[in-house]
Short mmCIF file of C-alpha atoms in Angstrom, two decimals:
data_model
loop_
_atom_site.label_atom_id
_atom_site.label_comp_id
_atom_site.label_asym_id
_atom_site.label_seq_id
_atom_site.Cartn_x
_atom_site.Cartn_y
_atom_site.Cartn_z
CA MET A 1 -42.10 2.93 -14.87
CA SER A 2 -42.11 0.35 -12.18
CA GLN A 3 -40.63 0.60 -8.74
CA LEU A 4 -37.71 -1.75 -9.43
CA ASN A 5 -36.37 0.58 -12.09
CA ASP A 6 -36.65 3.62 -9.79
CA ARG A 7 -34.96 1.74 -7.00
CA TYR A 8 -32.07 0.81 -9.28
CA VAL A 9 -31.55 4.38 -10.46
CA HIS A 10 -31.78 5.65 -6.89
CA ALA A 11 -29.23 3.07 -5.70
CA ALA A 12 -26.81 4.03 -8.47
CA THR A 13 -27.09 7.80 -8.08
CA ARG A 14 -27.64 8.42 -4.36
CA PHE A 15 -23.95 8.87 -3.52
CA VAL A 16 -23.29 11.36 -6.32
CA THR A 17 -23.05 14.68 -4.46
CA ASP A 18 -23.05 17.07 -7.41
CA ASP A 19 -26.65 17.82 -8.45
CA ASP A 20 -25.99 18.25 -12.18
CA GLU A 21 -23.91 15.10 -12.34
CA ARG A 22 -26.59 13.13 -10.47
CA THR A 23 -29.38 14.32 -12.77
CA GLU A 24 -27.30 13.48 -15.83
CA LEU A 25 -26.47 10.00 -14.54
CA ASP A 26 -30.13 9.47 -13.60
CA LEU A 27 -31.31 10.35 -17.12
CA GLU A 28 -28.63 8.27 -18.81
CA LEU A 29 -29.46 5.20 -16.75
CA ARG A 30 -33.20 5.59 -17.39
CA GLU A 31 -32.51 5.87 -21.12
CA ARG A 32 -30.36 2.76 -21.11
CA ILE A 33 -32.75 0.72 -19.00
CA ALA A 34 -35.78 1.71 -21.10
CA ASP A 35 -33.97 0.95 -24.37
CA THR A 36 -32.83 -2.43 -23.04
CA ILE A 37 -36.35 -3.30 -21.85
CA ASP A 38 -37.84 -2.32 -25.21
CA ASP A 39 -35.36 -4.57 -26.97
CA LEU A 40 -36.05 -7.51 -24.65
CA ARG A 41 -39.81 -7.07 -25.05
CA ALA A 42 -39.43 -6.96 -28.83
CA ARG A 43 -37.83 -10.41 -28.45
CA GLY A 44 -40.96 -11.65 -26.72
CA LEU A 45 -40.26 -11.16 -23.02
CA GLU A 46 -43.10 -10.04 -20.82
CA GLU A 47 -42.73 -6.58 -19.20
CA SER A 48 -41.68 -7.45 -15.65
CA ALA A 49 -39.37 -10.26 -16.80
CA ALA A 50 -37.75 -7.87 -19.29
CA GLU A 51 -37.18 -5.29 -16.56
CA ARG A 52 -35.65 -7.88 -14.25
CA GLN A 53 -33.31 -9.10 -16.92
CA ALA A 54 -32.31 -5.59 -17.98
CA LEU A 55 -31.39 -4.67 -14.40
CA THR A 56 -29.57 -7.98 -13.90
CA GLU A 57 -27.44 -7.21 -16.96
CA LEU A 58 -26.61 -3.77 -15.56
CA GLY A 59 -25.24 -5.43 -12.42
CA ASP A 60 -24.41 -3.93 -9.04
CA PRO A 61 -25.57 -0.27 -9.13
CA LEU A 62 -22.58 1.03 -7.13
CA ARG A 63 -20.17 -0.70 -9.47
CA LEU A 64 -22.05 0.63 -12.48
CA ALA A 65 -21.94 4.19 -11.09
CA ALA A 66 -18.20 3.86 -10.41
CA GLU A 67 -17.62 2.67 -13.99
CA TYR A 68 -19.72 5.47 -15.46
CA ARG A 69 -17.93 8.07 -13.38
CA SER A 70 -14.42 6.53 -13.83
CA ARG A 71 -14.02 6.25 -10.06
CA PRO A 72 -11.44 3.80 -8.69
CA MET A 73 -12.87 0.43 -7.73
CA HIS A 74 -9.91 -0.51 -5.55
CA LEU A 75 -8.76 0.74 -2.17
CA ILE A 76 -5.14 1.31 -3.19
CA GLY A 77 -4.16 0.95 -6.83
CA PRO A 78 -0.89 0.07 -8.56
CA ARG A 79 0.34 3.68 -8.34
CA TYR A 80 0.66 3.52 -4.55
CA TYR A 81 0.55 -0.18 -3.71
CA PHE A 82 4.28 -0.72 -3.26
CA ILE A 83 4.88 2.56 -1.42
CA TRP A 84 2.04 1.60 0.90
CA LEU A 85 3.43 -1.91 1.37
CA ARG A 86 7.00 -0.74 2.08
CA LEU A 87 5.88 1.91 4.51
CA LEU A 88 3.48 -0.42 6.30
CA VAL A 89 6.07 -3.19 6.70
CA THR A 90 8.71 -0.72 7.90
CA LEU A 91 6.38 0.87 10.44
CA LEU A 92 5.09 -2.49 11.69
CA ALA A 93 8.66 -3.73 12.12
CA ILE A 94 9.68 -0.73 14.19
CA VAL A 95 6.95 1.12 16.03
CA PRO A 96 5.04 -1.61 17.95
CA ALA A 97 8.36 -2.94 19.34
CA ILE A 98 9.45 0.50 20.56
CA ILE A 99 6.08 1.23 22.15
CA ALA A 100 6.07 -2.22 23.78
CA VAL A 101 9.52 -1.60 25.30
CA ILE A 102 8.44 1.81 26.61
CA ASP A 103 5.22 0.31 27.98
CA ALA A 104 7.15 -2.52 29.68
CA LEU A 105 9.62 -0.07 31.21
CA ALA A 106 6.83 2.11 32.52
CA GLY A 107 5.10 -0.95 33.99
CA ALA A 108 8.32 -2.23 35.56
CA GLY A 109 9.03 1.24 36.95
CA ALA A 110 5.59 1.27 38.57
CA GLY A 111 6.41 -2.03 40.26
CA GLU A 112 4.00 -4.26 38.29
CA SER A 113 4.50 -8.02 38.31
CA ALA A 114 6.48 -9.52 35.41
CA ALA A 115 3.38 -11.28 34.03
CA ASN A 116 1.40 -8.03 34.02
CA VAL A 117 4.27 -6.13 32.42
CA LEU A 118 4.59 -8.73 29.65
CA ALA A 119 0.85 -9.00 29.03
CA SER A 120 0.46 -5.24 28.88
CA ALA A 121 3.44 -4.87 26.52
CA VAL A 122 2.05 -7.50 24.12
CA ALA A 123 -1.44 -5.99 24.20
CA THR A 124 -0.02 -2.51 23.58
CA ALA A 125 2.13 -3.73 20.68
CA LEU A 126 -0.91 -5.42 19.07
CA SER A 127 -3.13 -2.39 19.41
CA VAL A 128 -0.39 -0.12 18.05
CA ALA A 129 0.04 -2.48 15.09
CA VAL A 130 -3.71 -2.37 14.33
CA HIS A 131 -3.68 1.42 14.52
CA ILE A 132 -0.67 1.68 12.22
CA ALA A 133 -2.24 -0.65 9.65
CA PHE A 134 -5.57 1.17 9.75
CA TRP A 135 -4.34 4.77 9.57
CA THR A 136 -1.64 4.10 6.98
CA THR A 137 -4.15 2.34 4.76
CA LEU A 138 -6.74 5.07 5.26
CA VAL A 139 -4.27 7.82 4.29
CA PHE A 140 -3.24 5.94 1.15
CA ALA A 141 -6.87 5.23 0.21
CA LEU A 142 -7.54 8.98 0.46
CA ILE A 143 -4.42 9.84 -1.56
CA GLU A 144 -5.52 7.31 -4.20
CA ARG A 145 -8.79 9.24 -4.57
CA ALA A 146 -7.39 12.75 -4.20
CA ALA A 147 -4.37 12.42 -6.50
CA PRO A 148 -5.29 13.50 -10.04
CA ASP A 149 -5.20 10.95 -12.86
CA GLY A 150 -1.79 10.47 -14.38
CA THR A 151 0.10 11.24 -11.17
CA LYS A 152 3.20 9.11 -11.40
CA GLU A 153 4.35 6.93 -8.56
CA THR A 154 7.59 8.09 -6.94
CA GLU A 155 10.48 7.57 -9.28
CA TRP A 156 12.45 4.38 -8.77
CA THR A 157 16.18 4.46 -9.42
CA PRO A 158 18.75 1.63 -9.44
CA ASP A 159 20.33 3.26 -6.36
CA ARG A 160 17.48 1.84 -4.34
CA LEU A 161 18.49 -1.76 -5.04
CA PRO A 162 19.33 -3.79 -1.92
CA GLU A 163 22.93 -5.05 -1.51
CA LEU A 164 23.75 -8.60 -2.57
CA PRO A 165 24.37 -10.80 0.49
CA THR A 166 28.01 -11.46 -0.46
CA SER A 167 29.07 -7.99 -1.58
CA GLY A 168 29.26 -6.60 1.94
CA ALA A 169 31.83 -9.10 3.29
CA ALA A 170 34.50 -6.48 3.97
CA ARG A 171 32.01 -4.20 5.66
CA GLU A 172 30.73 -7.11 7.79
CA ARG A 173 34.28 -7.82 9.00
CA THR A 174 34.67 -4.14 9.98
CA ASP A 175 31.35 -4.39 11.80
CA LEU A 176 32.55 -7.46 13.68
CA ILE A 177 35.85 -5.88 14.74
CA ALA A 178 34.12 -2.68 15.80
CA SER A 179 31.57 -4.60 17.91
CA LEU A 180 34.22 -6.76 19.58
CA VAL A 181 36.45 -3.79 20.42
CA PHE A 182 33.45 -1.94 21.81
CA LEU A 183 32.27 -4.91 23.89
CA VAL A 184 35.73 -5.65 25.31
CA THR A 185 36.11 -1.97 26.24
CA MET A 186 32.73 -2.07 27.95
CA ALA A 187 33.64 -5.23 29.89
CA VAL A 188 36.98 -3.77 30.99
CA LEU A 189 35.33 -0.53 32.08
CA LEU A 190 32.64 -2.45 33.95
CA VAL A 191 35.11 -4.60 35.86
CA TRP A 192 38.03 -2.25 36.38
CA GLN A 193 36.40 1.21 36.44
CA PRO A 194 39.58 3.27 36.04
CA PHE A 195 38.47 6.41 37.77
CA PHE A 196 41.19 7.57 40.13
CA VAL A 197 41.03 10.09 42.92
CA GLY A 198 44.39 11.02 44.43
CA GLY A 199 45.99 7.72 43.42
CA GLU A 200 43.08 5.71 44.77
CA ARG A 201 40.55 3.95 42.62
CA LEU A 202 36.97 5.13 43.08
CA ALA A 203 34.29 2.94 41.51
CA VAL A 204 31.78 4.83 39.41
CA LEU A 205 29.21 2.04 39.68
CA ASP A 206 27.84 0.83 42.97
CA PRO A 207 30.09 -1.95 44.40
CA ASP A 208 26.91 -3.67 45.67
CA LEU A 209 26.15 -4.55 42.05
CA TRP A 210 28.60 -7.40 42.36
CA PRO A 211 28.35 -10.29 41.99
CA TRP A 212 24.79 -10.57 40.60
CA TRP A 213 23.95 -7.46 38.58
CA GLY A 214 27.50 -6.84 37.48
CA GLY A 215 27.81 -10.51 36.57
CA ALA A 216 24.58 -10.37 34.59
CA LEU A 217 25.76 -7.33 32.65
CA LEU A 218 29.10 -9.02 32.00
CA ALA A 219 27.30 -12.15 30.80
CA LEU A 220 25.16 -10.07 28.46
CA ILE A 221 28.28 -8.43 27.06
CA ALA A 222 29.78 -11.89 26.48
CA LEU A 223 26.57 -13.00 24.75
CA GLU A 224 26.65 -9.91 22.54
CA ALA A 225 30.19 -10.83 21.49
CA VAL A 226 29.05 -14.37 20.60
CA GLN A 227 26.15 -12.83 18.74
CA ALA A 228 28.46 -10.52 16.76
CA VAL A 229 30.54 -13.51 15.65
CA TRP A 230 27.38 -15.41 14.77
CA VAL A 231 26.20 -12.53 12.61
CA TYR A 232 29.60 -12.35 10.94
CA LEU A 233 29.52 -16.06 10.10
CA ARG A 234 25.88 -16.43 9.16
CA GLY A 235 24.76 -12.94 8.17
CA TRP A 236 21.74 -11.07 9.46
CA THR A 237 19.23 -13.92 9.66
CA TRP A 238 15.91 -13.33 11.40
CA PRO A 239 16.97 -15.42 14.46
CA ALA A 240 20.16 -13.33 14.68
CA ALA A 241 18.15 -10.14 14.52
CA GLY A 242 15.77 -11.54 17.15
CA ALA A 243 18.73 -12.36 19.45
CA THR A 244 20.09 -8.82 18.97
CA VAL A 245 16.74 -7.35 19.93
CA ALA A 246 16.46 -9.63 22.99
CA LEU A 247 20.01 -8.86 24.21
CA SER A 248 19.62 -5.18 23.59
CA VAL A 249 16.29 -5.03 25.42
CA ALA A 250 17.68 -7.07 28.33
CA PHE A 251 20.73 -4.84 28.68
CA GLY A 252 18.67 -1.66 28.48
CA ALA A 253 16.06 -2.99 30.90
CA ILE A 254 18.67 -3.91 33.55
CA LEU A 255 20.44 -0.55 33.26
CA ILE A 256 17.20 1.41 33.44
CA TRP A 257 15.91 -0.65 36.33
CA LEU A 258 19.15 -0.15 38.29
CA LEU A 259 19.10 3.55 37.50
CA THR A 260 15.48 4.11 38.52
CA THR A 261 15.99 2.18 41.79
CA ASP A 262 19.15 4.23 42.59
CA ARG A 263 21.41 1.20 42.51
CA LEU A 264 23.55 2.03 39.48
CA PHE A 265 26.04 4.63 40.76
CA ASN A 266 28.38 4.35 43.70
CA PRO A 267 27.13 6.75 46.41
CA ALA A 268 30.76 7.60 47.22
CA PHE A 269 31.34 8.55 43.60
CA ILE A 270 28.23 10.73 43.56
CA ASP A 271 29.46 12.44 46.73
CA HIS A 272 32.87 13.00 45.24
CA VAL A 273 31.61 14.52 41.97
CA GLY A 274 29.15 16.63 43.90
CA TRP A 275 26.01 15.58 42.07
CA ASN A 276 23.05 16.20 44.28
CA PRO A 277 20.33 13.54 44.52
CA GLY A 278 17.68 15.92 43.20
CA TRP A 279 19.71 16.50 40.07
CA ILE A 280 20.09 12.76 39.50
CA GLU A 281 16.38 12.29 39.98
CA SER A 282 15.49 14.95 37.44
CA ALA A 283 18.07 13.61 35.00
CA THR A 284 16.70 10.06 35.25
CA PRO A 285 13.98 10.47 32.58
CA PHE A 286 16.65 11.82 30.25
CA PHE A 287 18.92 8.80 30.79
CA VAL A 288 15.97 6.43 30.42
CA THR A 289 15.01 8.06 27.12
CA VAL A 290 18.59 7.82 25.85
CA ALA A 291 18.72 4.15 26.83
CA VAL A 292 15.37 3.43 25.14
CA VAL A 293 16.48 5.21 21.97
CA ILE A 294 19.74 3.23 21.88
CA VAL A 295 17.90 -0.06 22.43
CA ALA A 296 15.34 0.84 19.78
CA TRP A 297 18.06 1.91 17.36
CA GLU A 298 19.98 -1.34 17.77
CA SER A 299 16.80 -3.40 17.38
CA ILE A 300 15.62 -1.51 14.30
CA ASP A 301 19.05 -1.71 12.72
CA ALA A 302 19.12 -5.48 13.25
CA LEU A 303 15.58 -5.97 11.89
CA VAL A 304 16.21 -3.76 8.87
CA LYS A 305 19.42 -5.65 8.05
CA ALA A 306 17.64 -8.98 8.42
CA GLY A 307 14.80 -7.72 6.22
CA ARG A 308 17.22 -6.51 3.57
CA ARG A 309 19.07 -9.79 3.55
CA GLY A 310 15.82 -11.75 3.34
CA ARG A 311 14.83 -9.75 0.29
CA THR A 312 18.12 -10.25 -1.53
CA VAL A 313 18.20 -13.97 -0.77
CA SER A 314 14.63 -14.61 -1.86
CA SER A 315 14.83 -12.56 -5.07
CA MET B 1 -17.24 -29.05 -36.17
CA ASN B 2 -14.64 -27.70 -33.80
CA PRO B 3 -15.87 -26.23 -30.53
CA ASP B 4 -15.87 -22.42 -30.43
CA PRO B 5 -12.29 -21.36 -29.62
CA ALA B 6 -13.59 -18.27 -27.80
CA ALA B 7 -15.13 -20.57 -25.16
CA ASP B 8 -11.63 -21.17 -23.75
CA PRO B 9 -11.13 -18.47 -21.07
CA VAL B 10 -7.48 -17.89 -22.06
CA VAL B 11 -8.43 -17.44 -25.71
CA ALA B 12 -11.39 -15.27 -24.75
CA GLY B 13 -9.12 -13.06 -22.61
CA HIS B 14 -6.63 -12.52 -25.44
CA LEU B 15 -9.38 -11.85 -27.96
CA GLN B 16 -10.86 -9.28 -25.62
CA GLU B 17 -7.49 -7.58 -25.24
CA LEU B 18 -6.92 -7.54 -29.00
CA ARG B 19 -10.35 -6.03 -29.60
CA ARG B 20 -10.30 -3.48 -26.81
CA GLY B 21 -8.94 -0.56 -28.84
CA THR B 22 -11.03 -1.36 -31.87
CA VAL B 23 -14.25 -0.51 -30.01
CA VAL B 24 -12.99 3.04 -29.48
CA LEU B 25 -12.09 3.31 -33.14
CA ALA B 26 -15.42 1.83 -34.29
CA ALA B 27 -17.38 4.18 -32.00
CA LEU B 28 -15.47 7.25 -33.25
CA VAL B 29 -16.12 6.25 -36.85
CA ALA B 30 -19.78 5.29 -36.35
CA LEU B 31 -20.59 8.47 -34.39
CA ARG B 32 -19.64 10.73 -37.27
CA THR B 33 -23.42 10.38 -37.67
CA PRO B 34 -24.91 11.26 -34.25
CA GLY B 35 -26.34 8.33 -32.33
CA TYR B 36 -27.41 7.23 -28.85
CA GLY B 37 -26.06 4.37 -26.74
CA TYR B 38 -28.41 1.52 -27.56
CA ALA B 39 -28.57 2.28 -31.29
CA LEU B 40 -24.76 2.35 -31.44
CA LEU B 41 -24.56 -0.93 -29.52
CA GLU B 42 -26.86 -2.62 -32.03
CA SER B 43 -25.20 -1.13 -35.08
CA LEU B 44 -21.70 -2.11 -33.87
CA ASN B 45 -22.83 -5.65 -33.14
CA GLN B 46 -24.52 -5.85 -36.56
CA HIS B 47 -21.23 -4.83 -38.15
CA GLY B 48 -19.44 -7.60 -36.31
CA ILE B 49 -17.78 -5.39 -33.67
CA VAL B 50 -18.63 -7.40 -30.59
CA VAL B 51 -19.09 -5.14 -27.58
CA ASP B 52 -20.92 -5.43 -24.29
CA ALA B 53 -23.32 -2.70 -23.06
CA ASN B 54 -21.40 -2.54 -19.78
CA THR B 55 -18.28 -1.64 -21.77
CA LEU B 56 -19.81 0.67 -24.35
CA TYR B 57 -21.81 3.06 -22.13
CA PRO B 58 -18.94 3.96 -19.76
CA LEU B 59 -16.64 4.18 -22.80
CA LEU B 60 -18.88 6.80 -24.44
CA ARG B 61 -18.78 8.87 -21.27
CA ARG B 62 -14.99 8.59 -21.08
CA LEU B 63 -14.55 9.63 -24.71
CA GLU B 64 -16.83 12.59 -24.09
CA LYS B 65 -14.77 13.60 -21.06
CA GLN B 66 -11.63 13.46 -23.23
CA GLY B 67 -13.29 15.76 -25.75
CA LEU B 68 -13.36 13.12 -28.49
CA LEU B 69 -17.17 13.03 -28.51
CA THR B 70 -19.73 15.75 -27.88
CA SER B 71 -23.21 15.05 -26.57
CA GLU B 72 -26.65 16.58 -26.67
CA TRP B 73 -29.96 15.53 -25.11
CA ASN B 74 -32.66 14.89 -27.66
CA THR B 75 -36.09 15.40 -26.12
CA GLU B 76 -38.13 15.27 -29.31
CA GLU B 77 -38.82 11.55 -29.18
CA SER B 78 -40.86 9.48 -26.71
CA ARG B 79 -38.08 9.52 -24.12
CA PRO B 80 -35.04 11.79 -23.66
CA ARG B 81 -31.93 10.29 -25.20
CA LYS B 82 -28.32 11.41 -25.09
CA PHE B 83 -26.95 11.71 -28.62
CA TYR B 84 -23.21 11.50 -29.09
CA ARG B 85 -21.29 12.88 -32.05
CA THR B 86 -17.60 12.59 -32.92
CA SER B 87 -15.78 15.89 -32.37
CA ASP B 88 -13.01 17.24 -34.62
CA GLU B 89 -10.42 15.87 -32.22
CA GLY B 90 -12.21 12.52 -32.24
CA ASP B 91 -12.14 12.53 -36.02
CA ALA B 92 -8.41 13.27 -36.04
CA LEU B 93 -7.81 10.48 -33.53
CA ALA B 94 -9.86 8.08 -35.67
CA SER B 95 -7.63 8.85 -38.68
CA THR B 96 -4.49 8.27 -36.59
CA LEU B 97 -5.86 4.99 -35.26
CA ILE B 98 -6.90 3.77 -38.71
CA ALA B 99 -3.44 4.54 -40.08
CA ASP B 100 -1.87 2.63 -37.23
CA TRP B 101 -4.30 -0.24 -37.66
CA GLN B 102 -3.31 -0.54 -41.33
CA ARG B 103 0.38 -0.38 -40.46
CA LEU B 104 -0.08 -3.16 -37.88
CA ASP B 105 -2.04 -5.23 -40.37
CA ALA B 106 0.75 -4.88 -42.94
CA SER B 107 3.41 -5.71 -40.36
CA LEU B 108 1.55 -8.80 -39.21
CA ARG B 109 1.09 -9.93 -42.80
CA HIS B 110 4.83 -9.57 -43.49
CA LEU B 111 5.61 -11.44 -40.29
CA THR B 112 3.23 -14.31 -41.14
CA GLU B 113 4.63 -14.59 -44.66
CA GLU B 114 8.18 -14.74 -43.34
CA THR B 115 7.49 -17.29 -40.67
CA SER B 116 5.11 -19.59 -42.57
#
């Protein structure tokens, strides 16, 4: 037998780890190739031409081995494709944004310039996205190979259907009222700060915040109210979700920045309540985490709602 | 003469789908007498069951894995060859498939008579 034939059999069998299976496949392929060559030679082909044609008909050796061994020839098959897709889209919509916000806050806390903070946040988000895509896909590719034949994909039930865009009108009105009440309460608290000590008003927040930082927070609250009405009128469009994320991040960033630079609370108030500075310092990471979680939650909620709406509108 | 209808890729695809199951049935029936891959390929093609080597060889392995065929290496001839033979389960499946084939044939005939 010529070298070409041996090379083909080697190429087709070299990744079969089980010895018995490899020997069997080796013998079967040699039988098939020899029979094919005999047939082609009986039709008048010369030996080397017959061998070439026989191997050409067999095709790519790895593909042939996969077919013989009933191995999947796809990375992720129909069993897991949609679970993989849903999970990947959900993770990509949520995780890079959260990590980018945390990265930006850490950079801002360390006193980096705005350009550096932004560049680092974008780079971090991109690298997180690549990691998510790679590892998710890898895990599903392994599951595809490890799961025994006939494993059913997770059961789908009609309960999983997304809401129609119009059916939630009543709920959207409740959402609007709740947001407006909440925002007005926040604005009133921010401006008036009804914390009284012996008949005298004692501001919880640092009076030095006014006019600029207080004004900015008030403006953001006003914008959030406009945004809530916009969402009520137009539904959760992608621009609306984007605006929610932007407002939420801005609000969180200002609060965290003020907190970490000790400008948020009124020193007189801190004195009065008896908090000691060390306690505030050690509690800062906790407050920052809470703020990040709230910002992330709001952003995710907005993106998920926009995604859901997009799906119902396009289907 | 009309051009070969099977040259149209859409027609060819549907023909292939229609014939897919018949190769299994033909192999189960033919291998009641033991045979090896290339001989079966030629005999099926001679009987008008068109099948490609790249389909038939993996199919034989799959049927063996499902217990519908049994195999044995024959080393008496010039080169070792794997001889397949239809098992009892394979025989039972062949009978089931033939019965279904005849039922489908009858149904299609009724349908064509009604609609023509």
